[in-house]
PDB file of C-alpha atoms and ligand atoms in Angstrom:
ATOM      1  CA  UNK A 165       8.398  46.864  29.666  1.00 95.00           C
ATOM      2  CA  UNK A 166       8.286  45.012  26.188  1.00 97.00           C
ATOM      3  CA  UNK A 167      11.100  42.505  25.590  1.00 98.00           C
ATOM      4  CA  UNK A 168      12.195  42.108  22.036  1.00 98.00           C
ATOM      5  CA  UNK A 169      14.134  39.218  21.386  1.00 98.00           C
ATOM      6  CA  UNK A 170      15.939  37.779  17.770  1.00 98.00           C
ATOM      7  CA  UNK A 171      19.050  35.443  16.563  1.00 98.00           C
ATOM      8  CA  UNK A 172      20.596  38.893  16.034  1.00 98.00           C
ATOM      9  CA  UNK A 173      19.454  41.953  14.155  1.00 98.00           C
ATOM     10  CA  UNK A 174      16.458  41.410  12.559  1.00 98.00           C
ATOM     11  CA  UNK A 175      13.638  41.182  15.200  1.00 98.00           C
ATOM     12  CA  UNK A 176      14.633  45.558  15.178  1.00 98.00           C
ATOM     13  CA  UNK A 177      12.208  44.961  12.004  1.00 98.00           C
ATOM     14  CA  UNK A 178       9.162  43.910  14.283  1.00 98.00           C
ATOM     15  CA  UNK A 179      10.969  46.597  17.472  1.00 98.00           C
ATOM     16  CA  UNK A 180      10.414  49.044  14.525  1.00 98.00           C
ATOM     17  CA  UNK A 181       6.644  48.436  13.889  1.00 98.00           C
ATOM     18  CA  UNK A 182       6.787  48.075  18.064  1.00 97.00           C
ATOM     19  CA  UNK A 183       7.500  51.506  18.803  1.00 97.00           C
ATOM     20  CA  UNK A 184       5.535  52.976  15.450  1.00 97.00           C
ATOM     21  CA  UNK A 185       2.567  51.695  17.519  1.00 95.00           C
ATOM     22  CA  UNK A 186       3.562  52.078  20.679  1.00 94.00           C
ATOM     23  CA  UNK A 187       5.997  54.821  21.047  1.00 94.00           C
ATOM     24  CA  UNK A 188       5.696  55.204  25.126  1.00 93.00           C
ATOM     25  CA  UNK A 189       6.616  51.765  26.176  1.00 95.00           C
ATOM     26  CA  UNK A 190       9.622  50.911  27.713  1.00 96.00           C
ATOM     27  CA  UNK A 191      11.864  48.265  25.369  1.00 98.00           C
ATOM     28  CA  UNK A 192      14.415  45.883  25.886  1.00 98.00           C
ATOM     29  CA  UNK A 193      15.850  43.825  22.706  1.00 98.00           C
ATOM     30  CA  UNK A 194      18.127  41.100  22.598  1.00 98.00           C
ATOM     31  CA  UNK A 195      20.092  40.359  20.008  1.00 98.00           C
ATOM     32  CA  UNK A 196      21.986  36.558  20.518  1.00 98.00           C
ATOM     33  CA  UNK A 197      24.461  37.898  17.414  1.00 97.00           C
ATOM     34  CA  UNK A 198      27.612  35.353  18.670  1.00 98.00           C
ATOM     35  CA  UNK A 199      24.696  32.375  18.050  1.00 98.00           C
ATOM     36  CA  UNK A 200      23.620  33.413  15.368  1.00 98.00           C
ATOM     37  CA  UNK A 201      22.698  32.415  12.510  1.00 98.00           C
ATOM     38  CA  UNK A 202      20.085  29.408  14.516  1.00 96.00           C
ATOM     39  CA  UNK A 203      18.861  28.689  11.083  1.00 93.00           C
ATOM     40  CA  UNK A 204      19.960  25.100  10.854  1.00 89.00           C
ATOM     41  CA  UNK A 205      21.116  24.376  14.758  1.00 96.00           C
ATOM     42  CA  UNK A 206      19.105  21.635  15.942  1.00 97.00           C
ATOM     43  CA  UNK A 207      16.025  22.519  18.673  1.00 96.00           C
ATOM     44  CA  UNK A 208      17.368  21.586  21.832  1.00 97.00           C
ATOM     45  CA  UNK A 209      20.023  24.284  20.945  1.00 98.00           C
ATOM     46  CA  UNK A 210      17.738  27.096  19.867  1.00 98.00           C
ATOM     47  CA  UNK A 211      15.382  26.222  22.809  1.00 98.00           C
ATOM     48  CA  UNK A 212      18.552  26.518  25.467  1.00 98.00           C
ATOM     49  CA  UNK A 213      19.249  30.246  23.593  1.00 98.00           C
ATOM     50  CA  UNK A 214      15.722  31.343  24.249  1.00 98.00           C
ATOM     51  CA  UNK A 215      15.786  30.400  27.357  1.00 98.00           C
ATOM     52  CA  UNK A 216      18.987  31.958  28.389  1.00 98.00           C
ATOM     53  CA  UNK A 217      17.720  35.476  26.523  1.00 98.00           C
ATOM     54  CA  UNK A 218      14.167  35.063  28.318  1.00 98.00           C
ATOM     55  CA  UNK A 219      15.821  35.283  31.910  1.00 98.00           C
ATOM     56  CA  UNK A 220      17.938  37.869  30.556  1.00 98.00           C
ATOM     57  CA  UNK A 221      14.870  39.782  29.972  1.00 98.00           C
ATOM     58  CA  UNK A 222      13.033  39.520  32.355  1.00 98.00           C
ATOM     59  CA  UNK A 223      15.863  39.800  34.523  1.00 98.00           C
ATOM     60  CA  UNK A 224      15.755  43.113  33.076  1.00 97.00           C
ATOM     61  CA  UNK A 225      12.505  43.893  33.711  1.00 95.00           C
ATOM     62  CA  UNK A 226      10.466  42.745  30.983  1.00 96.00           C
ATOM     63  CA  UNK A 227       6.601  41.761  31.336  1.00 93.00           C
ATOM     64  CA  UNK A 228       6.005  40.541  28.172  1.00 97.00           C
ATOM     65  CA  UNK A 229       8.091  39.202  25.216  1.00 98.00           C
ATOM     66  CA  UNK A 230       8.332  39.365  21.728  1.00 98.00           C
ATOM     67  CA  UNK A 231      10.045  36.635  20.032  1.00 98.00           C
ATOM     68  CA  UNK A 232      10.989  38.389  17.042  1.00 98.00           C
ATOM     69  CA  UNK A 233      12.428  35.288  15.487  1.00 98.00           C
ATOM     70  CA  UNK A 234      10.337  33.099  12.836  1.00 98.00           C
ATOM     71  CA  UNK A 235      12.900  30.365  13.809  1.00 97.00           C
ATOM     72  CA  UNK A 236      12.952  30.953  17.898  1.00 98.00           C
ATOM     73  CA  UNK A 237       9.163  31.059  17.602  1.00 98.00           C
ATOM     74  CA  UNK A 238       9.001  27.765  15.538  1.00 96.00           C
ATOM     75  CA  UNK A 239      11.492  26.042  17.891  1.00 97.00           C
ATOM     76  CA  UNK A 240      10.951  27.542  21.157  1.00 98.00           C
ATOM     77  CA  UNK A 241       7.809  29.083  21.577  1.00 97.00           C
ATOM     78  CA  UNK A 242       5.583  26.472  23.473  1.00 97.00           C
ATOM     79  CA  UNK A 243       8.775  25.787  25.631  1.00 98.00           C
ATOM     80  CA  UNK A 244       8.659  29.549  26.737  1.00 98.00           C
ATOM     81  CA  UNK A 245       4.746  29.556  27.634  1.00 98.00           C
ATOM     82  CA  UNK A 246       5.126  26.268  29.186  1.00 98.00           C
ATOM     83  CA  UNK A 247       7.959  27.489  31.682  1.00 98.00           C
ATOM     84  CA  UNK A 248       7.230  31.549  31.872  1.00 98.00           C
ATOM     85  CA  UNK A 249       4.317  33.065  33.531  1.00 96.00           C
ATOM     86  CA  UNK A 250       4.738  36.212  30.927  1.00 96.00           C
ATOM     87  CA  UNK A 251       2.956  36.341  27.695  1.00 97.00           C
ATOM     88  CA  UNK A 252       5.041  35.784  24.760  1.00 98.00           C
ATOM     89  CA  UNK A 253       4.468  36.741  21.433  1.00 98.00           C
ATOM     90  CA  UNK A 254       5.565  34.921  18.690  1.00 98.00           C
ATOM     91  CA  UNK A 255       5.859  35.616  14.261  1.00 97.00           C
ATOM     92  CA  UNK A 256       3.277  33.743  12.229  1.00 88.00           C
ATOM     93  CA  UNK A 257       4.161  32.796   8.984  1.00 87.00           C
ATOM     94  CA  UNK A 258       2.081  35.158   7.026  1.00 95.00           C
ATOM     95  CA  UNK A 259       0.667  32.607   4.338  1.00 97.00           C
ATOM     96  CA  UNK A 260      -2.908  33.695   4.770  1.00 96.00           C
ATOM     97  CA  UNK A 261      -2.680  36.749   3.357  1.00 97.00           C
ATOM     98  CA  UNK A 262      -0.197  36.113   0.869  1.00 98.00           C
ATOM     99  CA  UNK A 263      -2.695  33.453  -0.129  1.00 97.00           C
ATOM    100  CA  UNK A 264      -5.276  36.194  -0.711  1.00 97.00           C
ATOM    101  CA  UNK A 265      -3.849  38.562  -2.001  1.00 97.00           C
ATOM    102  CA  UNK A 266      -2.011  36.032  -4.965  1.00 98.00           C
ATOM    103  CA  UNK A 267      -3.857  36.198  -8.377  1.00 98.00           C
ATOM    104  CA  UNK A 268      -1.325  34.101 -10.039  1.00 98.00           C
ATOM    105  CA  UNK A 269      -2.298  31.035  -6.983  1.00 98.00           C
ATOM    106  CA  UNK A 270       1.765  31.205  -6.310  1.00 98.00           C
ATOM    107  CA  UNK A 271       3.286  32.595  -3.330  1.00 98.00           C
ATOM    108  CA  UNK A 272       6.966  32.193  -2.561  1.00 98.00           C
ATOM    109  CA  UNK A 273       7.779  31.895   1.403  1.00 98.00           C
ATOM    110  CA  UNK A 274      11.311  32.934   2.391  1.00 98.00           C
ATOM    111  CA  UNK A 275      12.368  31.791   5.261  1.00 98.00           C
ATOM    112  CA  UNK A 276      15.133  29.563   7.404  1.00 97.00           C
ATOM    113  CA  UNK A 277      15.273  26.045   7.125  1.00 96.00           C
ATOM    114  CA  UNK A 278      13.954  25.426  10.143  1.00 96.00           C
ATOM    115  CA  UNK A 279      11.078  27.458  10.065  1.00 97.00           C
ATOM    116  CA  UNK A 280       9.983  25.470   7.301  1.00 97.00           C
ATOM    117  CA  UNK A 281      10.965  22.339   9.216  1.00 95.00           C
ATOM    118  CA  UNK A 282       8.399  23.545  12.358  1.00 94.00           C
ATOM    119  CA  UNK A 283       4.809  22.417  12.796  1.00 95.00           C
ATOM    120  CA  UNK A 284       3.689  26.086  13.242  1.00 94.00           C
ATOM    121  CA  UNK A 285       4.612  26.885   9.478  1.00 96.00           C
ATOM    122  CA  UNK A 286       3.182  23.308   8.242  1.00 96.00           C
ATOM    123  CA  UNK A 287      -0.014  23.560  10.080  1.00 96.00           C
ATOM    124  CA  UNK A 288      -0.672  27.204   8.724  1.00 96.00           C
ATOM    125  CA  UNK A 289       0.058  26.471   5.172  1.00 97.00           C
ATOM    126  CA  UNK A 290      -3.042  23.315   5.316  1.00 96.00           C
ATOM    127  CA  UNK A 291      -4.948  25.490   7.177  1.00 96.00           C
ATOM    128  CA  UNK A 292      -4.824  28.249   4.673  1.00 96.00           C
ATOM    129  CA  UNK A 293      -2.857  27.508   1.327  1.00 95.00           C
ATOM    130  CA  UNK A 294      -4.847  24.829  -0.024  1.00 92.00           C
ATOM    131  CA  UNK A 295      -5.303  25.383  -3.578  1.00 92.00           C
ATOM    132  CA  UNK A 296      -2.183  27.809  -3.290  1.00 97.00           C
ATOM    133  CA  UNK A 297       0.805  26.374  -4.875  1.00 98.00           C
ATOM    134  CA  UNK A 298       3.828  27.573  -2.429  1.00 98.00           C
ATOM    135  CA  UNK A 299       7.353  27.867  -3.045  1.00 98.00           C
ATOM    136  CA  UNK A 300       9.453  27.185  -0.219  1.00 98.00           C
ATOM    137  CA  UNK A 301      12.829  29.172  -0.326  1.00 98.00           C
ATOM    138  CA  UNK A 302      15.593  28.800   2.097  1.00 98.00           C
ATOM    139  CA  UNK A 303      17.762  31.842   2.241  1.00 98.00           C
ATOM    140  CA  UNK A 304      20.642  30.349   2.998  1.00 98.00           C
ATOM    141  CA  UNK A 305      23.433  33.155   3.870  1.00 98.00           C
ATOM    142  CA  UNK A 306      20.683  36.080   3.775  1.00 98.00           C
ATOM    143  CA  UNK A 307      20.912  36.487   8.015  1.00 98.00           C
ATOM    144  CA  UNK A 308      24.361  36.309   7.740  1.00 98.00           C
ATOM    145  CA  UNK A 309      24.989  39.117   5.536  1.00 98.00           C
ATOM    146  CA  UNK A 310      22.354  41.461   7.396  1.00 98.00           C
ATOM    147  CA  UNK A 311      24.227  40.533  10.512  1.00 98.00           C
ATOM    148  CA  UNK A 312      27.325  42.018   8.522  1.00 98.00           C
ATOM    149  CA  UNK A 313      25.151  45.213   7.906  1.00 98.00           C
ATOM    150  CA  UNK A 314      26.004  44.090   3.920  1.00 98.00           C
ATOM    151  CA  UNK A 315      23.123  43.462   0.946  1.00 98.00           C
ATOM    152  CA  UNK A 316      23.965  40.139  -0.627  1.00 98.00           C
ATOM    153  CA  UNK A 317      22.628  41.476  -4.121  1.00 98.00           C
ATOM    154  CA  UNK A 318      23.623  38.304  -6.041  1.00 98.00           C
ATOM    155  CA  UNK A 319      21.820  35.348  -3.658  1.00 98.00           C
ATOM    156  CA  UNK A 320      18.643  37.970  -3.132  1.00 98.00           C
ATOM    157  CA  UNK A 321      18.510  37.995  -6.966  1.00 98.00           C
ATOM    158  CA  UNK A 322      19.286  34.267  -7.272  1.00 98.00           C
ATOM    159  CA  UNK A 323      16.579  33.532  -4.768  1.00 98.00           C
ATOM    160  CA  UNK A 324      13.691  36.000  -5.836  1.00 98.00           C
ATOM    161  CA  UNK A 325      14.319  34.739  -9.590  1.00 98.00           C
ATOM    162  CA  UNK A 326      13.861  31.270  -8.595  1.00 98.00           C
ATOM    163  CA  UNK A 327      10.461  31.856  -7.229  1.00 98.00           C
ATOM    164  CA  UNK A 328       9.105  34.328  -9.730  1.00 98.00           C
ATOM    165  CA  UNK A 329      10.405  32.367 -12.132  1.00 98.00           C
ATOM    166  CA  UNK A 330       7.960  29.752 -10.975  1.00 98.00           C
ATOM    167  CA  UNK A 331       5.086  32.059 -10.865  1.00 98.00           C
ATOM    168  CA  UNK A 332       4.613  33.636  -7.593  1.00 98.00           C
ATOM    169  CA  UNK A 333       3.304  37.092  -7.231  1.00 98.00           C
ATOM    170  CA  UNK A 334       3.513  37.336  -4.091  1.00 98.00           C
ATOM    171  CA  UNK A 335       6.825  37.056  -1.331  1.00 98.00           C
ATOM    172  CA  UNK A 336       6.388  36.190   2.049  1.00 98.00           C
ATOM    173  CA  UNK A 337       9.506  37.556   4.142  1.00 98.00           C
ATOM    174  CA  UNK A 338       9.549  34.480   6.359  1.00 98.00           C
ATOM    175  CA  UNK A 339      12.489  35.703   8.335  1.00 98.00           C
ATOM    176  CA  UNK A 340      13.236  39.072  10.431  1.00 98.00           C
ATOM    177  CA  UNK A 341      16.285  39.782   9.310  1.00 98.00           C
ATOM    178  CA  UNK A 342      14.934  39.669   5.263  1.00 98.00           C
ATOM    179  CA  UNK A 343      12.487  43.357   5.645  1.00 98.00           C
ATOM    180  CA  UNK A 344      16.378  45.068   6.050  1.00 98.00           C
ATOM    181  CA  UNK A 345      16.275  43.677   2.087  1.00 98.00           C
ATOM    182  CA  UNK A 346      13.457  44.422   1.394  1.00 98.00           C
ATOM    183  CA  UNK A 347      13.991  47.390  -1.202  1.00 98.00           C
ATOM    184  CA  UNK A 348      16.730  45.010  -3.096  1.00 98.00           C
ATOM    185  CA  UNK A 349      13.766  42.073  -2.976  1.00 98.00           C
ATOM    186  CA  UNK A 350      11.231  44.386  -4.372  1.00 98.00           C
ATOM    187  CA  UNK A 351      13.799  45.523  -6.841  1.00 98.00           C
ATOM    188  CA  UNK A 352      14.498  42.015  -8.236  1.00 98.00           C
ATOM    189  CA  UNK A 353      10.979  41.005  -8.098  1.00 98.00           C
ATOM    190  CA  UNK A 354       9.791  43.925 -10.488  1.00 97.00           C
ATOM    191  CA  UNK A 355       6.497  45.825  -9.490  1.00 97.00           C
ATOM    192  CA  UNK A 356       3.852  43.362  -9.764  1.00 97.00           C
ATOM    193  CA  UNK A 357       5.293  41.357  -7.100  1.00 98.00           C
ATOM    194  CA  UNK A 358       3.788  41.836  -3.805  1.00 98.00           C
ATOM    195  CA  UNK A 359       5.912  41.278  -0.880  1.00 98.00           C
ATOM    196  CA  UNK A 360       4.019  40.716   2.734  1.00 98.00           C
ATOM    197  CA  UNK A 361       6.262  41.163   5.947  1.00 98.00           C
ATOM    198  CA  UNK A 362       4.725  39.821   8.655  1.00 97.00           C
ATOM    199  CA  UNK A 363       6.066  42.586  11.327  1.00 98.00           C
ATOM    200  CA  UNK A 364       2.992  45.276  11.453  1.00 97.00           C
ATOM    201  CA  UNK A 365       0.560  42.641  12.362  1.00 97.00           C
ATOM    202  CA  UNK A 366       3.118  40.884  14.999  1.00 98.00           C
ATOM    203  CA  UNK A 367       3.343  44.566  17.070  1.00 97.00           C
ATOM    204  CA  UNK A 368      -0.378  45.225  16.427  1.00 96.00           C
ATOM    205  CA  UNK A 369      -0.623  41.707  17.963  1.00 96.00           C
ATOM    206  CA  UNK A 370       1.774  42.767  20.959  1.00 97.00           C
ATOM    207  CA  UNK A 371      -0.523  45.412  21.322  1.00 95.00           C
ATOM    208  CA  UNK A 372      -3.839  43.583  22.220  1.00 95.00           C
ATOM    209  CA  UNK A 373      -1.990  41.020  24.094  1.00 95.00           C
ATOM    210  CA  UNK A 374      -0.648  44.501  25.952  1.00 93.00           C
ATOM    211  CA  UNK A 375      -4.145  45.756  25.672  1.00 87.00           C
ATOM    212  CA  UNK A 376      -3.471  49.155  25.526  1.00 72.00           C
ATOM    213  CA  UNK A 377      -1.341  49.162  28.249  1.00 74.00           C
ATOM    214  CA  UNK A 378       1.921  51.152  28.157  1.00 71.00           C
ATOM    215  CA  UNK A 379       4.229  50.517  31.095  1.00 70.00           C
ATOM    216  CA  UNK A 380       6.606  53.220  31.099  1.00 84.00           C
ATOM    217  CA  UNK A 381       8.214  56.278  29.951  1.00 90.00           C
ATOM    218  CA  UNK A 382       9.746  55.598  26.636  1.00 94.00           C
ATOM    219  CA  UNK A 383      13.148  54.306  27.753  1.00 96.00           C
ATOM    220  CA  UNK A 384      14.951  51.770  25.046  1.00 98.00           C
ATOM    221  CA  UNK A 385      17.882  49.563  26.031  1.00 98.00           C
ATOM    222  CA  UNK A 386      19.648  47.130  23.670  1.00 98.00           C
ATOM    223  CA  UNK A 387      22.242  44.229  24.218  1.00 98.00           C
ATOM    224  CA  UNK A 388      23.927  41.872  22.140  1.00 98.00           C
ATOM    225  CA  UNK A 389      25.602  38.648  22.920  1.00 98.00           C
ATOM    226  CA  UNK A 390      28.032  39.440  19.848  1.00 98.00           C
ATOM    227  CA  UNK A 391      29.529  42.683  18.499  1.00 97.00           C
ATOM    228  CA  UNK A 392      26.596  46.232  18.745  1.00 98.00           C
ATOM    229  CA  UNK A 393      28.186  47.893  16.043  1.00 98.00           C
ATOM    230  CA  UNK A 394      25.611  46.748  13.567  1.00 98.00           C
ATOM    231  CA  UNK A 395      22.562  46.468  16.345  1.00 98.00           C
ATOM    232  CA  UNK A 396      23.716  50.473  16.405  1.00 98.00           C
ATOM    233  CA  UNK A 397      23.645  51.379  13.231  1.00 98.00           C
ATOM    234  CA  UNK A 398      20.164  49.617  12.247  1.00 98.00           C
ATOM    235  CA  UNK A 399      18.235  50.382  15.789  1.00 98.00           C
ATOM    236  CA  UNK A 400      19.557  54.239  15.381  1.00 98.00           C
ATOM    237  CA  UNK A 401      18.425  54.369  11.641  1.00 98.00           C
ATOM    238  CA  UNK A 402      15.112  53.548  13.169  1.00 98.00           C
ATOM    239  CA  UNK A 403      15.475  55.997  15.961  1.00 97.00           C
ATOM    240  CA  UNK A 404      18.179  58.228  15.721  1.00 97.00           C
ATOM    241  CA  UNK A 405      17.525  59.509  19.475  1.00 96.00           C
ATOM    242  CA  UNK A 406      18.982  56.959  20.775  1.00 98.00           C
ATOM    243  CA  UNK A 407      23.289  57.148  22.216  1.00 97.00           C
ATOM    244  CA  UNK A 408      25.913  54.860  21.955  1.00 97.00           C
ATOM    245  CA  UNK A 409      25.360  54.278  26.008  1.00 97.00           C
ATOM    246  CA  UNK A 410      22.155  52.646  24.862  1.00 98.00           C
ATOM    247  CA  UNK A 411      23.909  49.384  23.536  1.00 98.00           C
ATOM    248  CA  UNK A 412      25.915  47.075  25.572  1.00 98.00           C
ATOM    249  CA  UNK A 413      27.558  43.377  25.016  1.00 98.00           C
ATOM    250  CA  UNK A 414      26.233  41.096  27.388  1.00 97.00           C
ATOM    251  CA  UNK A 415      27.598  37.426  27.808  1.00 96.00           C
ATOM    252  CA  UNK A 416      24.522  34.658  28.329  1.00 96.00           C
TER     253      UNK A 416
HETATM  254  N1  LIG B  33      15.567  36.492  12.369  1.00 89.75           N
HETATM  255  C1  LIG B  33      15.565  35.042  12.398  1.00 89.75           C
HETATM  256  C2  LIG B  33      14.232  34.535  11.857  1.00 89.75           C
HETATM  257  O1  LIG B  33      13.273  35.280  11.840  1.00 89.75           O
HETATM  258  C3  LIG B  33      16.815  34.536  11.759  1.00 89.75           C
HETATM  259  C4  LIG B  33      17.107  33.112  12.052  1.00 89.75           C
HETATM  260  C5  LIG B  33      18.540  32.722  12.017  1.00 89.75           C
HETATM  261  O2  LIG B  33      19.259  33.125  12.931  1.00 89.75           O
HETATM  262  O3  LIG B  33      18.909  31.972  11.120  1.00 89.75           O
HETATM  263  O4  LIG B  33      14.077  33.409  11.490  1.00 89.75           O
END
């Protein structure tokens, strides 16, 4: 069984490119909605969440986990390996192939400000952005709209302007929760901007870690620490098999 865990909503972006690949596998997602959004708590907070959702899942049953969280993985990551015997799975910043694929040599990163603030996303941009020019965007009050189940057309448009404006040609959605805006990015951004979400090559990532391996029979179980009414609505928009029964608070 596959555990799937985010801040709140957004790491069903990754569970969607999760199941696209690997329809047969047993999930479990987490969604820590009443602590989110961790985009500005300090470490030692986000690192004492992810621990309290890892025992969760694999209290649960889980043999591996995703940490479909640019901002869990940046904080927490080497924490969970270091205490966990299961694999974990983290979200790279996807600056290497926004860095090829940009003509213009701009690429615009949105993200949280503490993804930006990790050594994870600094080490990746030297490693591959030199000679790119990169525009670092924080979207501050994007997560908490998603978590709303709302599209905050104004600060999307503010944002994207900002780095087109400046040249980019290419959008890195730095943060799970920013592929549920996706359409209204592209929109703002105008057809010759290329936007790269990181999610497809995170699950096809889970799946060699998983190597091919598919523990179960399809069953898919969600919990939130906050409110599921929003957790429904997007998971079941990606699934629409799945019942009411198959969402439950939990309190961690
Ligand atoms: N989905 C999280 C991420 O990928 C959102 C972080 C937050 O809660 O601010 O970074």
């Amino acid at each position: 069984m596959v555990g799937v865990y985010d801040s709140g909503v957004g790491g069903l972006s990754v569970w969607k490119e999760l199941v696209a690949l690997m329809p047969g596998q047993d999930y479990v997602y987490v969604a820590d909605s009443a602590h989110c959004p961790y985009g500005e708590k300090s470490p030692e907070y986000i690192v004492g969440r992810a621990d309290a959702v890892t025992r969760l899942l694999l209290e649960k049953g889980a043999d591996a986990v995703v940490v479909a969280c640019n901002t869990a993985t940046a904080a927490a990551i080497s924490y969970l390996r270091a205490s966990y015997q299961v694999p974990f799975i983290g979200m790279e910043p996807a600056v290497k192939p926004a860095a090829l694929a940009s003509v213009s040599g701009v690429v615009g990163v949105l993200a949280t400000a503490n993804t930006f603030k990790g050594s994870l996303y600094r080490d990746t941009v030297m490693k591959y952005a030199s000679g790119i020019t990169v525009i670092e965007k924080v979207g501050r009050g994007l997560v908490e709209a998603v978590e709303k189940g709302e599209i905050p057309r104004g600060l999307v448009r503010r944002y994207v302007d900002e780095m087109v404006g400046e040249g980019a040609d290419v959008i890195v959605l730095g943060c799970t929760h920013y592929p549920f805006l996706e359409d209204e990015i592209s929109r703002c951004a105008g057809p010759s901007v290329r936007i790269v979400n990181p999610a497809p090559a995170v699950a096809a990532q889970t799946m060699r870690v998983l190597d091919g391996h598919v523990s179960g029979t399809g069953t898919r179980k969600f919990y939130s620490t906050g409110d599921t009414a929003v957790l429904r609505s997007l998971a079941t928009g990606i699934d629409p098999s799945l019942s009411p029964a198959d969402f439950e608070t939990i309190s961690i």
